[in-house]
Every structure is written in structure tokens, then in C-alpha cells.
GROMACS .gro file of C-alpha atoms in nm:
model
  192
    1UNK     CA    1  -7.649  -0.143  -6.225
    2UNK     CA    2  -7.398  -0.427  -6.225
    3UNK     CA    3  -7.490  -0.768  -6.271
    4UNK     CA    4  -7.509  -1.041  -6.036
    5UNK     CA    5  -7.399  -1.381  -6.225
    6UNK     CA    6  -7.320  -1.472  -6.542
    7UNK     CA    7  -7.387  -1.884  -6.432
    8UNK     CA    8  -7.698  -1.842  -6.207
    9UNK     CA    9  -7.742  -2.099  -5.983
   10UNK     CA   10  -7.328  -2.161  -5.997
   11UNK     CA   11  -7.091  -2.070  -5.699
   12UNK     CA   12  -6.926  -1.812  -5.915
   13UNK     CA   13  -6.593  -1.630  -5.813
   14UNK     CA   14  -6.516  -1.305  -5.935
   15UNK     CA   15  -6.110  -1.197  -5.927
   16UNK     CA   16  -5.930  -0.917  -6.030
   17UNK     CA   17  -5.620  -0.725  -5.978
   18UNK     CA   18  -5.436  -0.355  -5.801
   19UNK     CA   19  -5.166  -0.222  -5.859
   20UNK     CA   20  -5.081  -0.404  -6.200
   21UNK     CA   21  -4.956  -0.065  -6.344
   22UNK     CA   22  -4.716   0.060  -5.973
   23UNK     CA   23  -4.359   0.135  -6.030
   24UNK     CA   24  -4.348  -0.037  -5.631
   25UNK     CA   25  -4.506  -0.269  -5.439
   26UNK     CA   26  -4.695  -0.576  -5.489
   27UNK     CA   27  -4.988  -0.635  -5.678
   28UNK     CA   28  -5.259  -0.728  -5.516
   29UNK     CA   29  -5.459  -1.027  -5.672
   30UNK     CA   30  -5.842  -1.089  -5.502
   31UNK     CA   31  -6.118  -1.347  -5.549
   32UNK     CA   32  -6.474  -1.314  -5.423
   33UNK     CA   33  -6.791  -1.540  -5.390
   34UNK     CA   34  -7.105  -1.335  -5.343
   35UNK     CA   35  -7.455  -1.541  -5.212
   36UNK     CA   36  -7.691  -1.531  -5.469
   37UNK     CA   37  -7.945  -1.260  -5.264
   38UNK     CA   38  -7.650  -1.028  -5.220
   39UNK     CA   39  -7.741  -0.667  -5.271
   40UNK     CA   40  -7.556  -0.334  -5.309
   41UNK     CA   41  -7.615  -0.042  -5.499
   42UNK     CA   42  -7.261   0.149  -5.514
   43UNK     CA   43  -7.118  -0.168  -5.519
   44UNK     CA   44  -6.900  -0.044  -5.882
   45UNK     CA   45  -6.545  -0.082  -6.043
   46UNK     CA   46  -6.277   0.030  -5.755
   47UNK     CA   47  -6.147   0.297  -5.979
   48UNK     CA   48  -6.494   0.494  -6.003
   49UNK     CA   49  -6.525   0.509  -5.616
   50UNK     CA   50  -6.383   0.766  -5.380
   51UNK     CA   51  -6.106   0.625  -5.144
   52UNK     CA   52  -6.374   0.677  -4.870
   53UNK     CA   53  -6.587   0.495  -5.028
   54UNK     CA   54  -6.381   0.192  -5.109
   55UNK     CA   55  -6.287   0.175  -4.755
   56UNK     CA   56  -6.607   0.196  -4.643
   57UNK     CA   57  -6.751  -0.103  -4.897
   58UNK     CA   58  -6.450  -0.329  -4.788
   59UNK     CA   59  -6.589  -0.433  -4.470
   60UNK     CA   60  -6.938  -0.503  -4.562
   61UNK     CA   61  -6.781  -0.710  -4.877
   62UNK     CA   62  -6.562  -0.939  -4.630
   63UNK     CA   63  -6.863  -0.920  -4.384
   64UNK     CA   64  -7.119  -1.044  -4.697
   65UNK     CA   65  -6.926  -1.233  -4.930
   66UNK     CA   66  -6.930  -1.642  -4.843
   67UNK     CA   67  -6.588  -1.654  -4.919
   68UNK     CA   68  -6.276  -1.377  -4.997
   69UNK     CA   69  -5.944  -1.365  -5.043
   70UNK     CA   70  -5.642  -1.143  -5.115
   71UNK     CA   71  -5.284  -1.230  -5.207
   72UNK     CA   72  -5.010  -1.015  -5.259
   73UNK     CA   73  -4.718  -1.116  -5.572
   74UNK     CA   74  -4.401  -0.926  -5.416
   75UNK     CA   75  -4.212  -0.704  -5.644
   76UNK     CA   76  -3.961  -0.933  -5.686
   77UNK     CA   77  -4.188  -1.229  -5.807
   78UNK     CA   78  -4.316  -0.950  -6.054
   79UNK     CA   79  -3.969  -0.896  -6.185
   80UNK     CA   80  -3.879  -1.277  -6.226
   81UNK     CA   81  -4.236  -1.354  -6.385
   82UNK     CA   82  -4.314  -1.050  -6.550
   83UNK     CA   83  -4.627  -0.907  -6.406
   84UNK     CA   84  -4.925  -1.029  -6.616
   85UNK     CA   85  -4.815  -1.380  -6.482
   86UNK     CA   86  -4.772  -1.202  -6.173
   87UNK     CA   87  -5.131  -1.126  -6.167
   88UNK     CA   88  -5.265  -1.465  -6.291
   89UNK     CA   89  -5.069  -1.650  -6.032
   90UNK     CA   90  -5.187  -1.401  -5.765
   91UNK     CA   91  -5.564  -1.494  -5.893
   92UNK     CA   92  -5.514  -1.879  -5.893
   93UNK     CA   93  -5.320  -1.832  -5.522
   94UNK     CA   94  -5.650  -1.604  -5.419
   95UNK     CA   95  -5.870  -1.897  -5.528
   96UNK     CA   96  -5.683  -2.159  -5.403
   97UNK     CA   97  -5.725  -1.990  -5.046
   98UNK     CA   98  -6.132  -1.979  -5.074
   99UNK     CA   99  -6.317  -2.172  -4.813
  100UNK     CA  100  -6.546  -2.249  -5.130
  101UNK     CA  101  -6.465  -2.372  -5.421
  102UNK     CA  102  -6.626  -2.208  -5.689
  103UNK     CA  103  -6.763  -2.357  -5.980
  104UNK     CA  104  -6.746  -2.090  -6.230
  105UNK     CA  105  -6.464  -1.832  -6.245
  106UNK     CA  106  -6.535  -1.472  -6.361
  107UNK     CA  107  -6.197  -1.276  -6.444
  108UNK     CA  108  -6.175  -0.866  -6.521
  109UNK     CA  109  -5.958  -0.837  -6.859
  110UNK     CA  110  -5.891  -1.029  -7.108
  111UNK     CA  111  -5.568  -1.242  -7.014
  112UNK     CA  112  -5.652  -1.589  -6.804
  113UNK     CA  113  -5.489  -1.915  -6.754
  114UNK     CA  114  -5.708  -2.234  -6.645
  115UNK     CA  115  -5.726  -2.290  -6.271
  116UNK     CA  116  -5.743  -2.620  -6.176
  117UNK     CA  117  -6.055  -2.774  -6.376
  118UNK     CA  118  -6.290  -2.513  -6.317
  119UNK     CA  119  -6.418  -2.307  -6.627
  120UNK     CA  120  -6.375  -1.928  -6.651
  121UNK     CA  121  -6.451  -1.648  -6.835
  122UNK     CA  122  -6.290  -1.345  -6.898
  123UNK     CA  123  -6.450  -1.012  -6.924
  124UNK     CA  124  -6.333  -0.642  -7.026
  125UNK     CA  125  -6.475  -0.388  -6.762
  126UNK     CA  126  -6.561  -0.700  -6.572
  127UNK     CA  127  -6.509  -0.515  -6.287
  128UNK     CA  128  -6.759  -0.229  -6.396
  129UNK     CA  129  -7.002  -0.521  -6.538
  130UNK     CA  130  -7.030  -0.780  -6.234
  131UNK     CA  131  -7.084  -0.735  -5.870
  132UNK     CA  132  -6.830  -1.045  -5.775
  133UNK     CA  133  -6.555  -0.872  -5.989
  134UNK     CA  134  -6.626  -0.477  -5.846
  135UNK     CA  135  -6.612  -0.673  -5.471
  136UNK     CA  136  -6.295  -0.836  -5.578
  137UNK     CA  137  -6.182  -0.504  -5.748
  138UNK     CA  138  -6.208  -0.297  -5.407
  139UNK     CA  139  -6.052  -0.523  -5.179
  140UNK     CA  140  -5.702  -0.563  -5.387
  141UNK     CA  141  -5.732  -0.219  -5.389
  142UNK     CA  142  -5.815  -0.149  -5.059
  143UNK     CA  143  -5.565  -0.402  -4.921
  144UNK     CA  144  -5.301  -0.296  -5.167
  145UNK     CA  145  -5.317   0.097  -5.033
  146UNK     CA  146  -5.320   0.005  -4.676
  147UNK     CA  147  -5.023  -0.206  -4.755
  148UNK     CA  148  -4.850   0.057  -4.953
  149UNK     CA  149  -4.931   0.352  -4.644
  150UNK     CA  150  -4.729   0.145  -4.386
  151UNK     CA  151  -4.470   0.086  -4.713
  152UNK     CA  152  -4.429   0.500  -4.693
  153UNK     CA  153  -4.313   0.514  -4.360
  154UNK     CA  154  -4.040   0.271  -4.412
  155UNK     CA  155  -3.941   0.504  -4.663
  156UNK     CA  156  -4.100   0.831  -4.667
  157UNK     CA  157  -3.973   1.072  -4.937
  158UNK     CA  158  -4.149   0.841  -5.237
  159UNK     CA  159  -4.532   0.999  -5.205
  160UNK     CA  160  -4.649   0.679  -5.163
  161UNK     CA  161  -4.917   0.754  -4.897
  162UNK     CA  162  -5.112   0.970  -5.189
  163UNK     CA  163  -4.893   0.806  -5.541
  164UNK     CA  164  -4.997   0.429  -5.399
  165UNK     CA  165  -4.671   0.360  -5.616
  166UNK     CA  166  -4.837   0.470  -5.962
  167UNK     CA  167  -4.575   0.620  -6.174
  168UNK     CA  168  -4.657   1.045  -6.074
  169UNK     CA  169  -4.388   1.294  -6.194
  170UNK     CA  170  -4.360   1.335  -5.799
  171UNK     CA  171  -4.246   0.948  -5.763
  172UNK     CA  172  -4.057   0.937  -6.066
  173UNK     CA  173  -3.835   1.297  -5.907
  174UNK     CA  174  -3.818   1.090  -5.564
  175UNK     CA  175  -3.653   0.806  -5.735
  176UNK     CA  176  -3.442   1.021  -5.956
  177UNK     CA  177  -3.328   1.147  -5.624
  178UNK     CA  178  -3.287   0.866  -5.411
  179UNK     CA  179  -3.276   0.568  -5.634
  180UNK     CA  180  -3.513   0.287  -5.591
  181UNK     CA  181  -3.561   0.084  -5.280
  182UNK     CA  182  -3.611  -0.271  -5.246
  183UNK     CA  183  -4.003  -0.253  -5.335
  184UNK     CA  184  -3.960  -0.118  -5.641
  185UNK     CA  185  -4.011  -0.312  -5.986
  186UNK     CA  186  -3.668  -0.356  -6.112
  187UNK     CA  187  -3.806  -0.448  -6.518
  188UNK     CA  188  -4.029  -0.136  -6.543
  189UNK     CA  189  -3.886   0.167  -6.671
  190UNK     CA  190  -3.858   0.387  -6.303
  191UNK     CA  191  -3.745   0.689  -6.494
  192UNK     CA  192  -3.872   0.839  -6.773
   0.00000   0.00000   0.00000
């Protein structure tokens, strides 16, 4: 059972990242205020839940939450930045669009720099440990793959519509074959 606040009785925001491992694509960066009474019992780190279910907790998270947002750091940013700033910066953008501010800042992993004045905490499995950081966890990741399934039509070949960009043996042949396209991470290592 995942835990509601660290901070009770603090508008706490829970952020965390998708797609911070992808050969392609962006990563996806989300932040996420829950109400204190907010309830839900599969509510668990994105990478434990089917696809189905994922996509089937997104709407009641952006239908629940009192405040969410998603940003998306393009590939390119990644390359320029390198893509654990790429992921911070995606966080402080995601909390800088809140309707809320929040007055305590929960992060998944260990890596965070300060956003504006408000404190934060990091936490490993954050996203398996709080129910701010799980909600945050499924919609970069649900955002990011619905992103990355219109990204495989513009170039179909890649896998992306079941790879989501990871680095398979299937995506790593498809760019061995056709060379990279413009979403692709030019600093990570494409081929093996």
C-alpha cells in the first residue's frame, strides 16, 4: 500500500520521469498534487502496471488530482543538456505549469536540483513508495507512449509502437539499417 504524504497537511507534489533510458524521443517529466482524501488501491509504480492498466488510471489521475502536469524535454535538449538535467528541467517546467503551487516537493530517485524556494525531498522507489509520485509516474508514461505511437507512423520500421524507443535488439537492427532519424538521442550509444 503506497503512502499518501510524507508532509501531511502540506500541498505536496509528487514528479517523476519516462523515458529517461529511450534511444528516441523525449522524456517525459510529470508533477502531481493529490487532495489529501484521495484514494486508490492499484494506484503503484508505472512500471509494475499493465499498459491497460496505466491507461486506464490516467484519466481518473487527471480527473482526481487538484493539479497535473506533463512536459516533454525534446531529444535535442537531451543531447545539449545531457539527460539527467534533461529530466530535472522537465520536473521544474512540470511544476512551474501547476495551477497550485505546492509547498513540499516529493521527487522519485535520488538526483534533484532546488525549485524555486520550495523544499524537496528525494526518494528511491519513490514512485513505488508514494501515491503523488506512482500518479506522476503513469502519466509521463502514459503521455510519453501515446506520443511515441503517433512518432511510429512518421517513421514506421523502428518498433516504436511496442519498443516505446527503449534500446530492443529489434530497434537497435532498425537503426543499423536505416540510421537514426531526427528523434533519436544523438549522445547515447544507438548501436551496440
Amino acid at each position: 500500500m503506497l503512502r499518501g504524504f510524507m508532509h501531511q497537511g502540506l500541498i505536496e507534489a509528487g514528479c517523476d520521469e519516462a523515458g529517461r533510458g529511450c534511444l528516441c524521443g523525449p522524456v517525459a517529466c510529470a508533477a502531481v498534487i493529490l487532495p489529501p482524501d484521495f484514494e486508490c488501491e492499484e494506484l503503484n509504480d508505472s512500471k509494475q502496471l499493465s499498459e491497460k492498466k496505466r491507461d486506464s488510471l490516467r484519466p481518473f489521475i487527471e480527473n482526481n488530482a487538484l493539479a497535473w502536469s506533463v512536459v516533454m524535454v525534446s531529444p535535442r535538449e537531451i543531447d545539449d543538456i545531457n539527460i539527467l538535467n534533461a529530466s530535472i528541467i522537465g520536473m521544474h517546467r512540470a511544476l512551474a505549469n501547476l495551477k497550485i503551487r505546492p509547498e513540499h516537493i516529493l521527487v522519485d530517485g535520488n538526483r534533484f536540483k532546488p525549485f524555486e524556494d520550495i523544499p524537496h525531498t528525494t526518494v528511491v522507489k519513490g514512485d513505488a513508495t508514494f501515491m503523488s509520485i506512482a500518479a506522476a509516474s503513469i502519466l509521463a508514461k502514459t503521455h510519453r507512449d501515446e506520443l511515441m505511437l503517433k512518432l511510429a507512423k512518421e517513421f514506421p520500421g523502428y518498433g516504436w509502437e511496442v519498443n516505446k524507443g527503449y534500446p530492443t535488439k529489434a530497434h537497435r537492427k532498425a537503426i543499423a539499417e536505416f540510421g537514426s532519424t531526427p528523434y533519436h538521442r544523438k549522445t547515447f550509444k544507438l548501436l551496440p
